[in-house]
Amino acid sequence: MKYLKISRSNKLQGSIKISGAKNAALPLLACTILAKNSINIGNLPDVVDINTLLSLLEKLGSSYTKNKNNITISTLSINNTKATYDIVKTMRASILVLGPLLARFGHCEVSLPGGCAIGQRPVDLHLKAMEAMGAQIEIKSGYIQATAPAGLKGAKIVFDKVTVGGTENSVMAAALAQGTTHIINAAKEPEIVQLCEVLVNAGLSIKGIGTSELIIEGTDGELLDFKDFDIIPDRIEAGTYLCAGAITNSKLTIENVIPEHIDAVTAKLEEMNFEIQKTNRTITILPTNEIKPVNIITTEYPGFPTDMQAQFMALATQANGTSIIDEKLFENRFMHVSELMRLGADIHLNGNTATINGTPNKLNATDVMATDLRASSALVLAALVAEGETSIHRIYHLDRGYEDLEGKLTAIGAKVERFNE
Ligand code: EPZ
């Protein structure tokens, strides 16, 4: 296993180019199952989760050629509709093949994703949506066995809870269904907007894109004629590097970002007393004379993202005063708390609320353990300001979603090195 050694960095400087969004690329790759042609996709992030989904698509019978950030993929040759446990257990987002496989083939089997470090993360809402479209679902021997021999039918899907993956699966299933599907209480994340836009460019009719009500006219089984496209920039990677600028109190420019995708994040940085400058495609954070504490409640887009909660907790340890963070989406997304405390942070947890008593420059380096993707990035941020040399173990979590983290941080002056255990 690999680990990172990070030394305290007094100041970072320069600019970081943001990669394509992992959470946009995953559903977009899954939706190529609906294509009648081969597709070129650019700005694909070179991260482990993407390669995991590509292995799954390959196992199903797809073929692709990839060089780092560009791929040409063809799924016409798919001849297997079973997403097996060995792949699904390594990445829950594998569930995203359920909707498109079922829509195209009328049957599929997808291993039930197991437990997860950040919460229970059931997939009941995905399954209910497929059932609303006429699918029969059986859970047998750890697999979701889905069938719709006569094809899926357009339906009214009302989500009890806003679900990103559930919305994505429903949109993809509705694409080839017979008739109109209304999705009520749909998620509105930029990743869902891009999924819908790519499908519209492929000839599908979707109304209400970017709102909580989507209306999709299914093609009744006819595959779609995709156009080539580029993946949108990763708003969470962008937010993470803005936090790197903030925690080290440095001037840093983030390039290749869509600023309005992270308005909720930059607004919180401004509340913490940082000046933020934006252009069309860049965001610059400027140093401050005092980091102020902040109150944060995570919620669905366009609210403050749960995927930035851990990074802001690391930042709050450097504020002058007490910050409060409420995690509303996942019941167990606080695994980083005890690791931040090992670095000397003063944090109290009460249910889903963390109280962080911040004091600038009080963290001391030690060994810490990464537990999930964003928790790991919070530890990287804390390590940038902890006195001494922090070792972060189990960094395979980071590799799942941050492209070339060491390269990008080193280029702006951080001291980051990777070692074998
Ligand atoms: C997506 O996960 C992201 N993953 C997550 O990013 C992100 O944290 C999450 O959305 C919330 O923004 C990808 O896009 C691949 P949900 P997803 O369904 O789709 C509950 C990261 O770090 N729920 O919107 O799985 C669920 O338990 C990752 O990049 C059900 O109860 O999230 C949660 O409490 C981690 N039943 C809430 O809904 C269901 O069937 C929102 O989850 C589905 C979800």
XYZ file of C-alpha atoms and ligand atoms in Angstrom:
465
model
C 0.000 0.000 0.000
C 1.062 3.574 -0.630
C 1.151 6.523 1.735
C 1.808 10.244 1.410
C 4.266 12.318 3.409
C 3.324 15.969 3.557
C 5.369 18.700 5.245
C 4.027 21.993 6.491
C 3.889 24.474 3.591
C 4.153 28.089 4.592
C 2.794 29.565 1.395
C 1.575 28.063 -1.854
C 1.525 30.050 -5.041
C 0.515 29.799 -8.650
C -2.365 28.129 -10.398
C -3.931 24.686 -10.612
C -5.801 23.321 -13.617
C -8.902 21.401 -12.620
C -9.603 18.008 -14.224
C -12.898 16.668 -15.517
C -15.540 15.810 -12.932
C -15.460 12.199 -11.762
C -19.119 12.359 -10.723
C -20.134 13.668 -14.144
C -17.962 11.176 -16.028
C -19.380 8.110 -14.228
C -23.035 8.520 -15.317
C -21.915 9.787 -18.732
C -19.875 6.630 -19.334
C -22.809 4.523 -18.124
C -25.147 6.333 -20.511
C -23.005 5.346 -23.500
C -24.811 1.988 -23.109
C -27.715 3.799 -24.810
C -25.652 4.695 -27.906
C -25.847 3.267 -31.394
C -22.469 4.751 -32.348
C -18.978 5.036 -30.903
C -18.289 8.261 -28.986
C -15.209 10.397 -28.308
C -15.180 11.862 -24.825
C -12.629 14.475 -23.756
C -11.521 15.882 -20.388
C -12.061 12.479 -18.779
C -10.416 12.484 -15.334
C -7.574 9.979 -15.059
C -8.659 8.493 -11.711
C -9.235 4.989 -10.386
C -13.062 5.166 -10.219
C -13.226 5.910 -13.936
C -10.991 2.944 -14.720
C -13.182 0.763 -12.506
C -16.300 1.679 -14.470
C -14.420 1.153 -17.737
C -13.441 -2.360 -16.579
C -17.084 -3.052 -15.843
C -18.198 -1.773 -19.258
C -15.465 -3.859 -20.875
C -16.597 -6.931 -18.972
C -20.100 -6.357 -20.306
C -18.655 -6.436 -23.837
C -17.865 -2.779 -24.657
C -14.620 -1.760 -26.293
C -12.643 1.436 -25.897
C -9.316 3.102 -26.598
C -8.117 5.580 -24.035
C -5.142 7.834 -23.702
C -5.098 9.586 -20.331
C -7.936 12.133 -20.680
C -9.557 11.080 -23.945
C -11.520 8.010 -24.764
C -13.336 6.522 -27.724
C -15.929 4.064 -26.518
C -18.342 1.736 -28.250
C -20.943 -0.221 -26.303
C -22.791 -1.731 -29.283
C -20.989 -5.021 -28.709
C -22.345 -5.492 -25.154
C -23.394 -9.133 -24.830
C -23.458 -9.571 -21.066
C -25.772 -7.761 -18.643
C -24.382 -8.862 -15.294
C -22.442 -6.385 -13.133
C -20.637 -8.730 -10.808
C -19.749 -8.303 -7.148
C -15.978 -8.156 -7.696
C -16.348 -4.777 -9.430
C -19.424 -3.355 -7.696
C -17.877 -3.952 -4.257
C -14.992 -1.635 -5.179
C -17.260 1.164 -6.437
C -20.892 1.802 -5.543
C -21.402 4.008 -8.597
C -21.441 0.758 -10.626
C -25.180 0.822 -9.834
C -25.394 3.427 -12.628
C -25.417 0.661 -15.258
C -28.760 -0.613 -13.899
C -31.001 1.918 -15.685
C -29.324 1.874 -19.119
C -28.833 -1.930 -19.206
C -32.439 -2.561 -18.248
C -33.677 0.003 -20.768
C -31.642 -1.473 -23.636
C -31.840 -5.216 -22.950
C -35.009 -5.605 -20.851
C -33.059 -7.454 -18.174
C -29.885 -7.182 -16.115
C -28.287 -8.268 -12.869
C -26.330 -5.861 -10.713
C -24.647 -6.870 -7.500
C -26.069 -5.020 -4.490
C -23.469 -2.519 -3.355
C -22.304 -3.430 0.138
C -21.603 -1.174 3.103
C -19.953 2.191 2.772
C -17.680 4.243 5.035
C -19.888 7.349 4.908
C -23.286 5.819 5.618
C -25.664 3.021 4.754
C -26.356 4.374 1.263
C -29.282 2.168 0.212
C -30.400 1.932 -3.436
C -34.114 1.503 -2.698
C -35.038 4.709 -4.547
C -33.284 3.507 -7.719
C -35.242 0.251 -7.531
C -38.582 1.959 -6.848
C -38.056 4.157 -9.899
C -37.354 1.125 -12.121
C -40.474 -0.581 -10.718
C -42.549 2.526 -11.453
C -41.460 2.091 -15.093
C -42.735 -1.484 -15.078
C -39.613 -3.423 -14.122
C -39.813 -6.469 -11.900
C -37.107 -6.473 -9.304
C -35.986 -9.391 -7.209
C -33.096 -9.431 -4.783
C -31.483 -12.857 -4.927
C -28.118 -14.059 -3.647
C -26.841 -10.490 -3.265
C -27.910 -9.438 -6.746
C -30.573 -7.055 -8.038
C -32.293 -9.073 -10.742
C -34.267 -6.708 -12.921
C -36.518 -7.666 -15.817
C -38.841 -5.793 -18.139
C -39.451 -8.252 -21.012
C -41.811 -5.895 -22.837
C -39.539 -2.893 -22.253
C -39.860 -0.057 -19.759
C -42.893 2.241 -19.805
C -42.851 5.968 -19.165
C -44.111 6.721 -15.650
C -44.427 9.296 -12.910
C -41.510 8.908 -10.501
C -41.754 10.859 -7.271
C -38.573 10.676 -5.222
C -39.105 10.745 -1.429
C -35.572 12.095 -1.115
C -33.403 13.963 -3.583
C -30.977 11.393 -4.975
C -28.222 12.102 -7.482
C -27.639 8.498 -8.578
C -31.354 7.659 -8.443
C -32.154 10.596 -10.732
C -29.353 9.614 -13.130
C -30.489 5.990 -13.323
C -34.094 7.095 -13.920
C -33.161 9.540 -16.682
C -31.123 6.835 -18.453
C -33.878 4.243 -18.076
C -36.550 6.711 -19.246
C -34.479 7.518 -22.344
C -35.404 4.254 -24.090
C -38.775 3.724 -22.365
C -42.072 3.749 -24.208
C -43.816 7.070 -23.515
C -43.261 10.023 -21.199
C -41.561 9.908 -17.813
C -42.025 12.659 -15.220
C -39.393 12.745 -12.504
C -40.552 14.799 -9.533
C -38.079 15.958 -6.856
C -35.154 15.261 -9.201
C -31.606 16.211 -8.206
C -30.277 19.360 -9.918
C -26.504 18.900 -9.664
C -24.409 20.163 -12.610
C -23.472 16.521 -13.262
C -27.146 15.719 -13.895
C -27.508 18.778 -16.103
C -24.618 17.546 -18.258
C -26.068 14.037 -18.449
C -29.370 15.484 -19.685
C -27.646 17.827 -22.153
C -25.609 14.993 -23.656
C -28.797 12.937 -24.068
C -30.608 15.901 -25.653
C -27.708 16.310 -28.116
C -28.142 12.614 -28.881
C -31.726 13.321 -29.965
C -33.729 12.805 -26.758
C -36.380 15.261 -25.600
C -35.894 16.310 -21.961
C -37.702 19.279 -20.458
C -36.934 20.957 -17.138
C -33.162 20.391 -17.214
C -31.600 21.876 -14.067
C -34.941 21.928 -12.227
C -36.500 19.443 -9.833
C -39.015 18.227 -12.428
C -37.751 16.435 -15.501
C -39.974 15.322 -18.385
C -38.432 12.760 -20.716
C -39.906 11.432 -23.957
C -38.618 7.878 -24.338
C -37.589 6.470 -27.735
C -39.347 3.110 -27.258
C -36.165 1.103 -27.501
C -34.401 3.015 -30.272
C -30.738 3.611 -29.444
C -29.415 7.185 -29.499
C -27.011 8.887 -31.877
C -24.454 10.476 -29.532
C -22.279 13.478 -30.362
C -18.740 13.782 -29.006
C -18.408 15.812 -25.798
C -16.050 16.952 -23.016
C -16.682 16.280 -19.326
C -17.396 19.396 -17.222
C -14.729 20.505 -14.699
C -14.747 18.884 -11.262
C -16.359 21.377 -8.871
C -15.303 19.370 -5.813
C -11.674 19.197 -6.905
C -11.842 22.966 -7.516
C -13.325 23.539 -4.046
C -10.670 21.337 -2.463
C -7.808 23.363 -3.993
C -9.490 26.630 -3.007
C -9.396 25.249 0.534
C -5.670 24.514 0.043
C -5.182 28.205 -0.772
C -7.340 29.186 2.209
C -5.749 26.907 4.811
C -2.215 28.013 3.859
C -3.433 31.613 3.515
C -1.977 31.851 0.024
C -2.937 33.473 -3.245
C -3.990 30.655 -5.550
C -5.762 30.574 -8.899
C -7.952 27.671 -9.933
C -8.214 27.299 -13.707
C -10.726 25.443 -15.862
C -13.572 25.762 -13.389
C -17.181 26.871 -13.840
C -17.464 29.372 -10.960
C -21.266 29.198 -10.606
C -21.012 25.459 -9.895
C -19.342 26.285 -6.595
C -21.107 29.489 -5.562
C -22.083 27.879 -2.240
C -18.418 27.041 -1.571
C -16.960 30.424 -2.516
C -19.710 32.140 -0.472
C -18.524 30.242 2.633
C -14.892 31.166 1.904
C -15.993 34.813 1.719
C -17.811 34.418 5.045
C -14.500 33.145 6.429
C -12.992 36.489 5.347
C -11.217 35.447 2.145
C -11.410 37.635 -0.941
C -12.475 35.672 -4.001
C -11.993 36.918 -7.558
C -13.780 35.233 -10.444
C -13.533 35.321 -14.214
C -15.411 33.188 -16.694
C -13.279 30.111 -16.085
C -11.024 30.931 -13.096
C -11.317 31.605 -9.388
C -8.559 33.256 -7.358
C -8.447 33.184 -3.572
C -6.448 35.867 -1.753
C -4.875 35.670 1.720
C -6.637 37.202 4.711
C -5.425 38.766 7.964
C -7.824 36.621 10.004
C -9.707 33.411 9.169
C -13.194 33.738 10.652
C -15.257 30.772 11.877
C -18.218 29.613 9.823
C -21.491 27.692 10.124
C -22.250 25.145 7.428
C -25.205 22.878 6.694
C -24.689 20.394 3.877
C -27.555 19.994 1.473
C -28.398 19.191 -2.133
C -27.232 21.404 -5.005
C -27.273 24.403 -5.211
C -26.660 24.308 -1.444
C -23.361 23.521 0.261
C -22.111 20.094 -0.968
C -21.550 17.229 1.437
C -18.484 16.423 -0.703
C -16.839 19.653 0.626
C -17.760 19.146 4.287
C -14.557 17.409 5.378
C -12.301 19.950 3.632
C -14.080 22.856 5.368
C -13.705 21.100 8.684
C -9.942 21.006 8.149
C -10.046 24.697 7.259
C -12.188 25.540 10.305
C -9.428 24.203 12.586
C -7.394 27.268 11.481
C -10.156 29.835 12.115
C -10.175 32.220 15.038
C -13.163 30.834 16.936
C -15.856 28.198 16.858
C -17.395 26.815 13.673
C -20.385 24.479 13.447
C -20.884 21.965 10.661
C -24.138 20.010 10.224
C -23.977 16.989 7.918
C -27.508 16.420 6.599
C -26.955 13.953 3.760
C -24.971 11.035 5.109
C -25.300 9.618 8.621
C -21.665 8.664 9.076
C -19.634 11.177 7.127
C -17.426 12.219 10.024
C -14.675 9.593 9.880
C -12.113 12.379 9.381
C -12.948 13.900 12.767
C -10.903 11.470 14.834
C -8.005 11.706 12.371
C -8.060 15.524 12.492
C -8.082 15.209 16.285
C -4.939 13.057 16.072
C -3.339 16.099 14.450
C -4.439 18.174 17.443
C -7.756 19.619 16.234
C -10.347 20.486 18.898
C -13.591 19.010 17.539
C -16.716 17.812 19.358
C -19.218 15.571 17.654
C -22.832 15.405 18.652
C -24.899 13.282 16.277
C -24.584 14.912 12.868
C -23.198 18.177 14.221
C -19.507 18.923 14.609
C -18.282 21.855 16.667
C -14.782 22.917 15.723
C -12.880 25.174 18.080
C -10.353 26.722 15.752
C -6.954 28.116 16.695
C -4.493 29.085 13.945
C -1.236 27.111 13.675
C -1.957 24.575 16.412
C -1.860 21.286 14.455
C 1.080 18.920 14.860
C 2.063 16.308 12.305
C 1.556 12.599 12.972
C 0.375 9.423 11.202
C -3.235 9.501 10.037
C -5.478 7.181 8.079
C -7.587 8.070 5.045
C -11.089 6.596 5.315
C -12.935 7.841 2.238
C -12.246 10.099 -0.695
C -13.143 13.495 0.746
C -11.992 12.627 4.281
C -8.605 11.917 2.713
C -8.453 15.299 1.033
C -9.285 16.958 4.378
C -6.248 15.222 5.880
C -4.071 16.464 3.011
C -5.264 20.020 3.714
C -4.622 19.706 7.452
C -1.162 18.260 6.747
C -0.268 21.375 4.746
C -0.412 23.402 7.979
C 0.502 20.825 10.655
C 3.934 21.428 12.195
C 6.286 18.674 10.964
C 5.764 15.822 8.533
C 2.384 14.092 8.359
C 2.062 10.586 6.934
C -1.335 9.817 5.407
C -1.979 6.101 5.019
C -4.465 4.268 2.774
C -4.313 6.946 0.113
C -5.912 4.679 -2.472
C -9.064 6.555 -1.468
C -7.549 9.769 -2.870
C -6.575 8.076 -6.108
C -10.211 7.211 -6.716
C -11.130 10.828 -7.333
C -8.210 13.280 -7.467
C -6.119 13.238 -10.637
C -2.406 13.757 -9.984
C -2.909 15.292 -6.541
C 0.804 15.220 -5.702
C 1.810 16.729 -9.058
C -0.717 19.534 -8.770
C 0.184 20.356 -5.152
C 3.934 20.108 -5.763
C 3.643 22.533 -8.701
C 2.284 25.221 -6.380
C 4.994 24.741 -3.755
C 3.678 22.029 -1.400
C 5.993 19.301 -0.158
C 4.186 16.056 -0.944
C 5.780 12.680 -1.581
C 4.401 9.181 -2.134
C 6.010 6.108 -0.565
C 5.355 2.375 -0.297
C 4.389 1.181 3.219
C -23.566 11.072 -5.280
O -23.745 9.851 -4.572
C -22.070 11.292 -5.378
N -21.483 10.166 -6.083
C -21.460 11.426 -3.981
O -20.099 11.750 -4.131
C -22.165 12.588 -3.254
O -21.679 12.655 -1.939
C -23.677 12.362 -3.248
O -24.164 12.169 -4.600
C -24.452 13.524 -2.641
O -24.161 14.698 -3.316
C -21.504 10.148 -7.416
O -22.028 11.039 -8.076
C -20.849 8.987 -8.084
P -27.481 10.258 -3.344
P -25.172 9.130 -4.556
O -28.241 9.154 -3.942
O -25.812 9.330 -5.869
C -29.984 8.494 0.293
C -17.788 11.590 -3.649
O -17.078 11.816 -2.626
N -30.485 7.486 -0.648
O -27.765 11.644 -3.830
O -24.960 7.752 -4.073
C -28.483 8.337 0.562
O -28.216 7.339 1.524
C -19.118 10.886 -3.540
O -17.426 11.869 -4.803
C -31.454 6.599 -0.236
O -31.917 6.634 0.912
O -25.918 9.972 -3.459
C -28.115 9.729 1.008
O -28.449 9.899 2.351
C -19.380 10.223 -2.256
N -31.902 5.653 -1.131
C -29.039 10.625 0.147
O -30.105 9.775 -0.292
C -31.437 5.588 -2.406
O -31.882 4.723 -3.160
C -28.368 11.230 -1.077
O -27.660 10.212 -1.776
C -30.459 6.497 -2.809
C -29.993 7.450 -1.912
